[in-house]
Coordinates of C-alpha atoms in Angstrom, one line a residue:
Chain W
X3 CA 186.4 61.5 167.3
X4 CA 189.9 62.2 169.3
X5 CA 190.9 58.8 167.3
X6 CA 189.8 60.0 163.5
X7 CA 191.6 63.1 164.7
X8 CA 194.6 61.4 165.2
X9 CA 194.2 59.0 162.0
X10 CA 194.0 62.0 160.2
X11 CA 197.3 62.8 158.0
X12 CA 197.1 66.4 156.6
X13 CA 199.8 64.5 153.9
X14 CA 197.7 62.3 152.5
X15 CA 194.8 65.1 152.4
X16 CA 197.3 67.1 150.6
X17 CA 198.4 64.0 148.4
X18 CA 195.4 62.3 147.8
X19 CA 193.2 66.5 147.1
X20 CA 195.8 66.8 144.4
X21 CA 196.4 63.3 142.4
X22 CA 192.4 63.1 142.3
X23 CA 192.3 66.8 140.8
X24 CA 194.5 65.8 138.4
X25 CA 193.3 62.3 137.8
X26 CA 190.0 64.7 137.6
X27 CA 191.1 66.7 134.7
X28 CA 193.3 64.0 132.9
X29 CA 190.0 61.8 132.8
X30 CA 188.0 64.8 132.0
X31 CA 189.9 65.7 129.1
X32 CA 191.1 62.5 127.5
X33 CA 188.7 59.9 128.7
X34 CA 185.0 61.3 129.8
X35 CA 184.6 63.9 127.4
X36 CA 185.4 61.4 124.4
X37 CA 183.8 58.3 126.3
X38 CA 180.5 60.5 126.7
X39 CA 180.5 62.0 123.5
X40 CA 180.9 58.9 121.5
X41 CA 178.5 57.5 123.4
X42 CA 175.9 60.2 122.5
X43 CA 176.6 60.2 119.0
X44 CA 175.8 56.6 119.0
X45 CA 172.9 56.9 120.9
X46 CA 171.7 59.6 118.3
X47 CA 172.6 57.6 115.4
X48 CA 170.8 55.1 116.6
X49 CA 167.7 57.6 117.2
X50 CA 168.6 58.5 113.8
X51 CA 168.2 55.7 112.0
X52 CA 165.2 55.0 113.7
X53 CA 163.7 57.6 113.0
X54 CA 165.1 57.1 109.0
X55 CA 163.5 53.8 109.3
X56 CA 160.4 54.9 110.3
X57 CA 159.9 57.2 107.6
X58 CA 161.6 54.8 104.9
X59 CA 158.1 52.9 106.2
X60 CA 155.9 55.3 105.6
X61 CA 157.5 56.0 101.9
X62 CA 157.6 52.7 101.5
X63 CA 153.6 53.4 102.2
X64 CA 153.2 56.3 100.0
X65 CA 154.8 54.6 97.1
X66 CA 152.1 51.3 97.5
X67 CA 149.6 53.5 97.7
X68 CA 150.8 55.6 94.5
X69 CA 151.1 52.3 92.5
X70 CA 147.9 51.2 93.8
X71 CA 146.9 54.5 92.5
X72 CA 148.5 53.9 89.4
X73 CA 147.7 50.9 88.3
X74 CA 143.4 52.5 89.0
X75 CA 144.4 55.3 87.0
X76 CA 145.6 52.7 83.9
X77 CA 143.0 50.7 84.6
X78 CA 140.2 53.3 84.5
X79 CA 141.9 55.1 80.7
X80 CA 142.1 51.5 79.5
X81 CA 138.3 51.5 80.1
X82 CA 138.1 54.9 78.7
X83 CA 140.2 54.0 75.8
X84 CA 138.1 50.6 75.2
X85 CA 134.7 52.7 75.6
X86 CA 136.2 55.2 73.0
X87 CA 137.4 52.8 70.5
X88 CA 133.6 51.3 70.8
X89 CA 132.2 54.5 70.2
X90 CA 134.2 55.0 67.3
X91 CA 133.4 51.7 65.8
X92 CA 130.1 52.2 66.4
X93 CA 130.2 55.8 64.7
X94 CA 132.2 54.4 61.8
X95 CA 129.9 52.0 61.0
X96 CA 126.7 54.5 61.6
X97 CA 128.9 56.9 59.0
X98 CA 129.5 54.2 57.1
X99 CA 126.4 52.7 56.5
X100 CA 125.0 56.4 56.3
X101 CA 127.0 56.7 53.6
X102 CA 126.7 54.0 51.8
X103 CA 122.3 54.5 51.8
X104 CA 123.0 57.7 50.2
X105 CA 125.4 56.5 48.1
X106 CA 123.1 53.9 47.3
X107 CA 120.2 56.3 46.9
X108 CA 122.1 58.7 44.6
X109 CA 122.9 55.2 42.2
X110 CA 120.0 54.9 42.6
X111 CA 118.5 58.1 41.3
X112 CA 121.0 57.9 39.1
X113 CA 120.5 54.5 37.4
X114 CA 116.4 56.0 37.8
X115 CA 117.3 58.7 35.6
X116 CA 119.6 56.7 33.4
X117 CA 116.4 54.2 32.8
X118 CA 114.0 57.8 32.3
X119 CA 116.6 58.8 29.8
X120 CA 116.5 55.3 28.4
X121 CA 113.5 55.4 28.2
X122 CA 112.7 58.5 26.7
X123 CA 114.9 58.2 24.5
X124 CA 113.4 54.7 23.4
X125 CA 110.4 56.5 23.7
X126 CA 111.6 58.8 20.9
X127 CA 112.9 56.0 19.4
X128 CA 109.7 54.2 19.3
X129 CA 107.7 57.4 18.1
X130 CA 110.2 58.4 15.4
X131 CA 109.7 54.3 14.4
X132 CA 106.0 54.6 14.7
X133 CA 106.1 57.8 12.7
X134 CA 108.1 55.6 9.4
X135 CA 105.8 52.5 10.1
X136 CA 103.3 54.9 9.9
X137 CA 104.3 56.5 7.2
X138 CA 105.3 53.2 5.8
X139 CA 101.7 52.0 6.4
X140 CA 100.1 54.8 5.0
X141 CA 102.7 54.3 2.0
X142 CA 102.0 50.9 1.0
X143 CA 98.3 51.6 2.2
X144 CA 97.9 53.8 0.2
X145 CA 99.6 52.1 -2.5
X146 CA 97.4 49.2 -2.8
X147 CA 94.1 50.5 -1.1
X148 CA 94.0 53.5 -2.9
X149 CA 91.7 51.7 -5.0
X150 CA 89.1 50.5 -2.7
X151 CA 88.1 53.9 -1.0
X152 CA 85.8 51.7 1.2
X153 CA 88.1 49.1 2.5
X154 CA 90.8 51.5 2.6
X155 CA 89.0 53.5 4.8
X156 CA 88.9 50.0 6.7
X157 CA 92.5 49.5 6.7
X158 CA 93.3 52.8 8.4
X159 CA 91.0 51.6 11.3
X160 CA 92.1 48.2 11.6
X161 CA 95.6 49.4 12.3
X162 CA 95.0 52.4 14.2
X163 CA 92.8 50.3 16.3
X164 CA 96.0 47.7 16.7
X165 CA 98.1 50.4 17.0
X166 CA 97.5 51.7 21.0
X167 CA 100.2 54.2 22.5
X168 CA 100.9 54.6 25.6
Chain Z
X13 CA 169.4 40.1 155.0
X14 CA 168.6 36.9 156.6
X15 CA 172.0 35.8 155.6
X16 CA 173.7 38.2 157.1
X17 CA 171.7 37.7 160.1
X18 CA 172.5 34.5 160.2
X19 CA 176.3 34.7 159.6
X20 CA 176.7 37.0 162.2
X21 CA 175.1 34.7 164.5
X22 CA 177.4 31.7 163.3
X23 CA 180.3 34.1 163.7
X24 CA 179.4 35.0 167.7
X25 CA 179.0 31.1 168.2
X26 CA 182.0 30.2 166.6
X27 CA 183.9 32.7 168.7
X28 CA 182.2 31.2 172.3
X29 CA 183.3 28.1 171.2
X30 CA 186.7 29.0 170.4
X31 CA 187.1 30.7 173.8
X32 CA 186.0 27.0 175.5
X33 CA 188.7 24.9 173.2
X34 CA 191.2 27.4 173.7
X35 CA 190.5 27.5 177.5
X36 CA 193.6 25.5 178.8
X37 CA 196.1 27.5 176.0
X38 CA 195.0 31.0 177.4
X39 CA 198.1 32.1 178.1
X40 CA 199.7 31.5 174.5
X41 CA 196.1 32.6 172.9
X42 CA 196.6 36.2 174.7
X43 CA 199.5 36.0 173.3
X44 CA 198.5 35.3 169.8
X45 CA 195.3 37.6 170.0
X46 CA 197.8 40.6 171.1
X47 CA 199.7 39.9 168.3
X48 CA 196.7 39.8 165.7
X49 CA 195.3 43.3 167.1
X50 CA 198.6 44.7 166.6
X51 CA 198.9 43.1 163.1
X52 CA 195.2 44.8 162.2
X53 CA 195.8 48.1 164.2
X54 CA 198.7 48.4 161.8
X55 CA 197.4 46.8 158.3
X56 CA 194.4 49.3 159.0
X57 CA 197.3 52.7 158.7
X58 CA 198.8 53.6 156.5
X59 CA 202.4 52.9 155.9
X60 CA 205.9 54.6 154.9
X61 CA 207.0 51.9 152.8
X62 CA 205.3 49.1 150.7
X63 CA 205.6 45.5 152.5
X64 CA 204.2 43.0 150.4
X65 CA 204.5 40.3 153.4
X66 CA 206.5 39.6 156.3
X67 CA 207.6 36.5 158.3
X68 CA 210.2 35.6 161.0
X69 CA 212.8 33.8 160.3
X70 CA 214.3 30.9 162.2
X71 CA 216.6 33.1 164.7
X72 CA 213.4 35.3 165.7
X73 CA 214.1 37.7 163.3
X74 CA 211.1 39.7 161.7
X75 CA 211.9 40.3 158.0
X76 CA 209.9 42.8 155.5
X77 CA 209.5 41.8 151.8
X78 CA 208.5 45.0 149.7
X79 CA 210.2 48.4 149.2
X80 CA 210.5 51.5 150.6
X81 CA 209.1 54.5 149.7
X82 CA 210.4 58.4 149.8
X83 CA 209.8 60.7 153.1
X84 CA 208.9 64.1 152.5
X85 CA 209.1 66.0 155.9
X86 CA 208.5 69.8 156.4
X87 CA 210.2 70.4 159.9
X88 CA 211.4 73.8 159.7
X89 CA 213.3 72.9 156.0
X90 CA 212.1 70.1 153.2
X91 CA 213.3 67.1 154.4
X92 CA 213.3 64.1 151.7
X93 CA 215.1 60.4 152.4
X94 CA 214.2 57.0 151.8
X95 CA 212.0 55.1 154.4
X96 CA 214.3 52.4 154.4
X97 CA 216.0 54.8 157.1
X98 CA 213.3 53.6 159.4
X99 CA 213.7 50.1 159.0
X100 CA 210.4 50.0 160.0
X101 CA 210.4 51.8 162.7
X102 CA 213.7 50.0 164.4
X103 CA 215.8 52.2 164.0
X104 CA 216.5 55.8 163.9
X105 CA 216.4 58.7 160.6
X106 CA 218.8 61.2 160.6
X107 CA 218.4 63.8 157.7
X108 CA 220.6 66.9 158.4
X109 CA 220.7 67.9 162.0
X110 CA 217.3 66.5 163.1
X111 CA 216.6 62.6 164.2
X112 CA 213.2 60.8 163.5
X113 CA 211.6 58.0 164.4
X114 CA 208.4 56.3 163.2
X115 CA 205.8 55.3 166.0
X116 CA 202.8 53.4 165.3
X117 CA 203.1 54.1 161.4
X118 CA 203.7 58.5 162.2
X119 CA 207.1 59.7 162.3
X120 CA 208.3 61.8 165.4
X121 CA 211.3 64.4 165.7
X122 CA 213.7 62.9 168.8
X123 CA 217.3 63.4 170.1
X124 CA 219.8 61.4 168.9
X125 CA 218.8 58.5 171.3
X126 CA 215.4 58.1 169.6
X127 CA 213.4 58.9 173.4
X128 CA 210.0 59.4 172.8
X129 CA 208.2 60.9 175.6
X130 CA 204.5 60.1 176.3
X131 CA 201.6 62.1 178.3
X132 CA 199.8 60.7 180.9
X133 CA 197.3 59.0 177.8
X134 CA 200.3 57.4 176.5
X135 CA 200.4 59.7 173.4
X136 CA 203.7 61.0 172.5
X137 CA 204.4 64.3 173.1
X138 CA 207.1 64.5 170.6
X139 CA 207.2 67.1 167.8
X140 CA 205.6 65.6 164.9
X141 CA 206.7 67.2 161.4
X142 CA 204.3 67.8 158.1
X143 CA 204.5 64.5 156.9
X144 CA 204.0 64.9 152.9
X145 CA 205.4 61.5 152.0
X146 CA 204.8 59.6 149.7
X147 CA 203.3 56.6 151.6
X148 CA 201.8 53.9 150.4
X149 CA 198.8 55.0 150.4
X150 CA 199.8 57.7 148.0
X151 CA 201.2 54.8 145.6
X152 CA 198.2 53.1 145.8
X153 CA 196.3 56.4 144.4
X154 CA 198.9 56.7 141.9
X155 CA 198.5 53.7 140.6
X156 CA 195.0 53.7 140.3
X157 CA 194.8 56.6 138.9
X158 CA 197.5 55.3 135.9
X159 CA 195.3 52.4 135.7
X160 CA 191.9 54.3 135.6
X161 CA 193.5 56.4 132.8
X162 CA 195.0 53.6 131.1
X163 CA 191.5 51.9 130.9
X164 CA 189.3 54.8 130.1
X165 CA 192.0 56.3 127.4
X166 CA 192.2 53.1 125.9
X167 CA 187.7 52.7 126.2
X168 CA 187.5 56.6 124.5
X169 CA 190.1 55.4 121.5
X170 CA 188.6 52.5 120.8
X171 CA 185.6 54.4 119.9
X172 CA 186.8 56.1 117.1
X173 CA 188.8 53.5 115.8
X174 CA 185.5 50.6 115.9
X175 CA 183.1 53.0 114.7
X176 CA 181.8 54.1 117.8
X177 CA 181.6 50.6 119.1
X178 CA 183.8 49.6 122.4
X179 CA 186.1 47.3 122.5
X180 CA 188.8 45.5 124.7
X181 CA 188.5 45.9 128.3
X182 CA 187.0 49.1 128.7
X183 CA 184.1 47.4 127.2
X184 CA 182.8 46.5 130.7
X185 CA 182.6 49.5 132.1
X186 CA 180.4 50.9 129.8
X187 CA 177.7 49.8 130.9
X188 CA 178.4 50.8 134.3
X189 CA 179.6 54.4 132.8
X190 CA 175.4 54.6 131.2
X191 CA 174.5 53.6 134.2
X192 CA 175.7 56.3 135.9
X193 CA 174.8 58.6 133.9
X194 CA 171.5 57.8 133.4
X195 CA 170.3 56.5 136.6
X196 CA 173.0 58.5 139.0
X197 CA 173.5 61.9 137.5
X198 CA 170.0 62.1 134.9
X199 CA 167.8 61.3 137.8
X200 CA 169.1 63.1 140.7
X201 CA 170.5 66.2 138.8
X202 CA 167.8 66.3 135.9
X203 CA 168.3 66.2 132.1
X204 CA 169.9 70.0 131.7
X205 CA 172.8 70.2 134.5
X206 CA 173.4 66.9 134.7
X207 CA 176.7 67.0 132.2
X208 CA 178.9 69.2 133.9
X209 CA 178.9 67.2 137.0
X210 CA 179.2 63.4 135.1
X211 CA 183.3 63.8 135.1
X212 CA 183.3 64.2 138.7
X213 CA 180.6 61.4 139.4
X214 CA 182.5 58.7 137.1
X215 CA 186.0 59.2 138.6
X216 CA 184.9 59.4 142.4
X217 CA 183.1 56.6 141.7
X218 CA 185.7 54.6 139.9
X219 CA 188.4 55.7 141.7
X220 CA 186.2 54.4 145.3
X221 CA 185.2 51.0 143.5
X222 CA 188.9 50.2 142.4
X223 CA 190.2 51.3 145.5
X224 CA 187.8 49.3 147.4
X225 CA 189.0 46.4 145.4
X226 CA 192.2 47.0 145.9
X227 CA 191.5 46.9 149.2
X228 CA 190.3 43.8 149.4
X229 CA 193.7 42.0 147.9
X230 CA 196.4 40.3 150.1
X231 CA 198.6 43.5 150.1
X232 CA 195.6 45.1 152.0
X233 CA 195.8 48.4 151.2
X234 CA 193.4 50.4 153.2
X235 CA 192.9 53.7 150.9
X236 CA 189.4 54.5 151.1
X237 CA 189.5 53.2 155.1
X238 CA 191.8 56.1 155.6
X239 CA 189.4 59.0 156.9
X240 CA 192.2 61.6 155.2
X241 CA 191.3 60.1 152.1
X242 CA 187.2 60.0 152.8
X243 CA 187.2 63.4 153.8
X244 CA 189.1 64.9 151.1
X245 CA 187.0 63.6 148.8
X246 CA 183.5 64.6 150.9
X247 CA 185.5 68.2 150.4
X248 CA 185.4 68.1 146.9
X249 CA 181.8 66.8 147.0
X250 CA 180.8 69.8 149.4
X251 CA 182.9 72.9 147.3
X252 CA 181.3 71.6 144.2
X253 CA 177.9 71.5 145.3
X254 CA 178.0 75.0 147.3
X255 CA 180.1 76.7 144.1
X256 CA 177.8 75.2 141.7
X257 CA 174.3 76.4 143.6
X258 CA 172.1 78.7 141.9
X259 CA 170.4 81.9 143.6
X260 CA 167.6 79.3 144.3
X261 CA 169.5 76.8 146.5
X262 CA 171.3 79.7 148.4
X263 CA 168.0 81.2 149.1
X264 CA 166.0 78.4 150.1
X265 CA 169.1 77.7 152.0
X266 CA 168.6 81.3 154.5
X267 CA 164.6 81.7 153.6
X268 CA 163.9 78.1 153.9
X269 CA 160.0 80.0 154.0
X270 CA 160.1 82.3 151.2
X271 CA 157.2 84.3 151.1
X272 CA 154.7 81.6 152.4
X273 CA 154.3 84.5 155.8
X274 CA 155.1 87.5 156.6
X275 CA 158.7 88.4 157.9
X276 CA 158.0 89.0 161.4
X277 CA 156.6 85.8 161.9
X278 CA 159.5 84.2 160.3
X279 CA 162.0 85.9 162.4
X280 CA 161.3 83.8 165.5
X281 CA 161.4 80.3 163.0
X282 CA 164.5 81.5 161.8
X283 CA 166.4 81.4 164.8
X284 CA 166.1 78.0 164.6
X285 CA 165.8 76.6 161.1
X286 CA 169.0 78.9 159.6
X287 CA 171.6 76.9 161.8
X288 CA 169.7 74.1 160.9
X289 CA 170.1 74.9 157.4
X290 CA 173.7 75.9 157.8
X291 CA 174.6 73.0 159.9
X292 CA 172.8 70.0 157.6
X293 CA 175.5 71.8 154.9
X294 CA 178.3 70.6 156.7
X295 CA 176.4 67.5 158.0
X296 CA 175.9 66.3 154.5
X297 CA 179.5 66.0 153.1
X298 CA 180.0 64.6 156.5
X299 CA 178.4 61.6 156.6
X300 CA 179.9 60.7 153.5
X301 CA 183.2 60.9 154.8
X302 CA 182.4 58.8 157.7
X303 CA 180.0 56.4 156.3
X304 CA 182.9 55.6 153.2
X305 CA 185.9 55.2 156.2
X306 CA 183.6 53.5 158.2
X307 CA 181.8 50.7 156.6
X308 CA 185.9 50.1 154.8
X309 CA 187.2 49.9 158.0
X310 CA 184.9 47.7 159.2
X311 CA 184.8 45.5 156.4
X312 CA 188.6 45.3 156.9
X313 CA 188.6 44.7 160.4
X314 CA 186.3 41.6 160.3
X315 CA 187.7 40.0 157.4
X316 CA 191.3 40.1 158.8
X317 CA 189.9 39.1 162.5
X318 CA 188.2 35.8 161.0
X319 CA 191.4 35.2 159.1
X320 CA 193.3 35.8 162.5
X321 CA 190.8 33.4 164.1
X322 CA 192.2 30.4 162.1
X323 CA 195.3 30.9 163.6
X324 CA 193.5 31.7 167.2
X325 CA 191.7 28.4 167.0
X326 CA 194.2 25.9 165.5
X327 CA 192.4 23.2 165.5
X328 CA 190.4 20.9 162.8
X329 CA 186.6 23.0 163.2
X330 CA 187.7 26.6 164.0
X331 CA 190.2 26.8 161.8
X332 CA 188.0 25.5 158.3
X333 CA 184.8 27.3 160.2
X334 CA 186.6 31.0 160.6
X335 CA 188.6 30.6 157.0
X336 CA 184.7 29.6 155.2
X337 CA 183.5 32.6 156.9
X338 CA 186.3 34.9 156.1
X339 CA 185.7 33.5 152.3
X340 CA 181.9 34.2 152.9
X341 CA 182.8 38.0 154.2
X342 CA 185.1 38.4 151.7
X343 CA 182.4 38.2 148.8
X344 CA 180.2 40.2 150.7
X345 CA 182.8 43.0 150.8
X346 CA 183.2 43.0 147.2
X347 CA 179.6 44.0 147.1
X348 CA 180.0 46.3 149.8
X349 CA 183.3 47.8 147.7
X350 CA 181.0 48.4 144.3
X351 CA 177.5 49.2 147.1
X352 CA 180.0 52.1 148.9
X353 CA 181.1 53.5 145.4
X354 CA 177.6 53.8 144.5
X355 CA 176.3 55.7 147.5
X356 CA 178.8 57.7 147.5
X357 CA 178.3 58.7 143.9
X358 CA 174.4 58.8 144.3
X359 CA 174.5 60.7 147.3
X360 CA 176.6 63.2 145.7
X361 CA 174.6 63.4 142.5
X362 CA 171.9 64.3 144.4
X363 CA 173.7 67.1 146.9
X364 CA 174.5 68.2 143.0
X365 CA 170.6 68.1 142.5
X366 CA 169.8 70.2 145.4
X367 CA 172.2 73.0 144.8
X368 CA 171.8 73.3 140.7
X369 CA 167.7 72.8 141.4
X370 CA 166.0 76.1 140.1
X371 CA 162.4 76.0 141.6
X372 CA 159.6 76.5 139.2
X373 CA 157.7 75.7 142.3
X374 CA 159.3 78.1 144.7
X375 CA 155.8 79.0 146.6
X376 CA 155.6 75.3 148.0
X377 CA 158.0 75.6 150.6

């Protein structure tokens, strides 16, 4: 102890308490302070990016899963748009074949009352004919049978019975 | 361990059987050994000017290679010459009316004849002024601390200008620089108080290891073996530890208890355990100081005795034997020099813990 006593220099005490103060605050100041702080922005940057990349994964994620979700969605209208467009053939050619039995039916009826009209009117025709045959009959009938009361009477009934109307 | 162990044991043989070779040149080996303990005594002070190495020349003469350094005395008035006065410690400094001499690496106030009278311990009993010179010590601290600004300056610019990146030399100590702060300061201080301590922790570290290492170079400069040195900076450790402790450090400090019993039955404890308290404060910063001066001296003293053993033995197995162990002692220390810097640092850190600790489990003391 009486020997550390006597190592001891107050000088060098004083000396060395000062430079290292100084040495202290110059390192403080232009070395430490910098030294720690760029060292803890790096450290956070790297946290940082980390973290960035992390979340860049779980977009990355989200945006699979949205295509995915996509690409059902398409999927599902283009079976919706295909089911419609079969309906719609389907009703088209319903409609259209609905429309062409009643337009078929009205020719029908039509032509039907075209041939009644025909008909009546050949009808007519006929009768109006029938009537100047008749007539005609009865003329010439009675033109050369006027004689013969008997076989004219048997003349009459020979072509009325030929004659049958409908 | 085992090593150690082992070259320790080599070491004590080695010097038995130097002791037999050596038996018939006794007189010249006391001679020698003298000389060598002398040559340590003095490589282990500090010094007034800076030798770099010294020989004698062919008339006998001992000559100094190096340069001196400036004396700053405070005897009654600022006294300030060169140490090259002293021509180490031959001859005789006059500056103004007073006449000193430098004994055994201090300097003394004498008459103009240089007498220097000595008790009956064979100290001198001569006036001895404030000695504030700038020894070489002192230039050794300078310059490390020009070179640890140097390198750390240069390590903080190179941040900005490499995108936060390090580069050039300062590029190695970064890692020891994380290193501290994470497993020095982080662990032993804790994640929220830790940051106003890490200046301190990095340059008493730094500032140990380089000096340590500087140490350990042929110039041997024995900074951190100096116990001035040690216990200024175990100071610094202790007023920043006991300036920086909260109301709960302070109070587990004098109520070591706290409310874990009544007060008259701590009374009679407290007798004891307060100077207990009060004494492990100074006991702390204490055993820094010592174990740093100590385990440098040492580590001094051994490697220059085992490279004064070649010379001791002078012969064709002592010689290659001492100088392999020297070698082997040598690396050791620079473990010991980084090993010292950390302990140092760690123990600090954690003096740090203790006084900025605020208890959220006060009741369990």
């Amino acid at each position: 102890m009486e020997q550390l006593l006597e190592e001891f220099s107050l000088g060098l005490f004083f000396w060395q308490t000062l430079l290292f103060l100084l040495l202290l605050f110059l390192l403080w100041k232009y070395a430490w302070k910098p030294i720690l702080g760029a060292v803890n922005d790096r450290e956070e940057g790297i946290k940082n990016a980390l973290a960035a990349a992390e979340d860049a994964k779980k977009e990355m994620q989200n945006v699979t899963a949205d295509s995915e979700n996509l690409l059902k969605e398409a999927r599902a209208e283009r079976e919706a748009m295909l089911k419609d467009a079969r309906d719609i053939k389907n009703k088209m050619l319903a409609d259209a074949k609905d429309q062409a039995k009643t337009e078929g039916d009205k020719m029908i009826k039509q032509a039907q009352a075209a041939i009644e009209s025909e008909k009546k009117a050949a009808v007519a025709d006929i009768k109006s004919h029938v009537a100047n045959l008749s007539v005609d009959i009865a003329e010439k009938v009675l033109k050369e049978q006027l004689a013969n009361k008997e076989k004219q009477l048997k003349i009459i009934d020979d072509f009325l019975d030929d004659v049958t109307l409908k | 361990m085992a090593k150690i162990l082992f070259l320790l044991a080599l070491m004590t043989s080695l010097i038995g059987f130097g002791k037999e070779a050596n038996a018939e040149v006794a007189e010249e080996g006391k001679d020698i050994k003298t000389e060598i303990d002398a040559y340590i005594q003095h490589h282990l002070k500090d010094a007034h000017d800076f030798t770099l190495f010294s020989y004698t020349d062919g008339e006998g003469n001992k000559k100094h290679v190096g340069f001196p350094l400036p004396v700053i005395l405070w005897d009654e008035g600022l006294h300030f010459f060169s140490s090259s006065k002293f021509h180490h410690g031959e001859t005789l400094a006059q500056s103004g009316d007073k006449y000193y001499k430098l004994y055994h690496s201090k300097i003394y106030r004498t008459d103009a004849e240089g007498i220097i009278n000595y008790n009956e311990e064979h100290h001198p009993t001569n006036v001895e002024p404030l000695d504030f010179s700038m020894t070489k010590s002192v230039v050794m601290i300078i310059f490390t601390g020009l070179l640890m600004f140097w390198l750390f300056r240069s390590l903080a610019r190179s941040y900005s200008k490499n995108d936060g990146i390090a580069t050039g030399a300062g590029r190695f100590f970064e890692p020891v620089i994380l290193y501290i702060r994470d497993d020095i300061a982080r662990s032993n201080i804790g994640e929220k108080r830790y940051e106003k301590y890490m200046p301190f922790l990095l340059t008493i570290f730094f500032f140990i290891w380089f000096l340590n290492m500087f140490g350990l170079t042929p110039f041997g400069v024995n900074v951190t073996g100096n116990i001035a040195i040690t216990t200024a900076l175990a100071v610094l450790t202790f007023l920043i530890t006991n300036f920086t402790g909260t109301k709960d450090y302070w109070k587990h400090l004098f109520d070591p208890l706290g409310d874990s019993m009544p007060w008259y039955g701590k009374l009679p404890l407290y007798v004891i355990l307060i100077p207990i308290e009060l004494l492990g404060l100074f006991i702390k910063p204490f055993s820094l100081l010592i174990r740093l001066y100590a385990n440098m001296q040492a580590g001094h003293i051994v490697i220059m005795s085992l490279i004064g053993l070649m010379f001791i033995f002078k012969n064709w197995i002592g010689s290659p034997l001492s100088f392999g162990l020297a070698f082997a002692i040598s690396l050791i220390e620079i473990l010991v020099a980084i090993l010292q810097a950390y302990i140092f640092t760690m123990l600090s850190a954690l003096y740090f813990g203790f006084a900025s600790e605020e208890h959220e489990h006060a009741e369990a003391h």
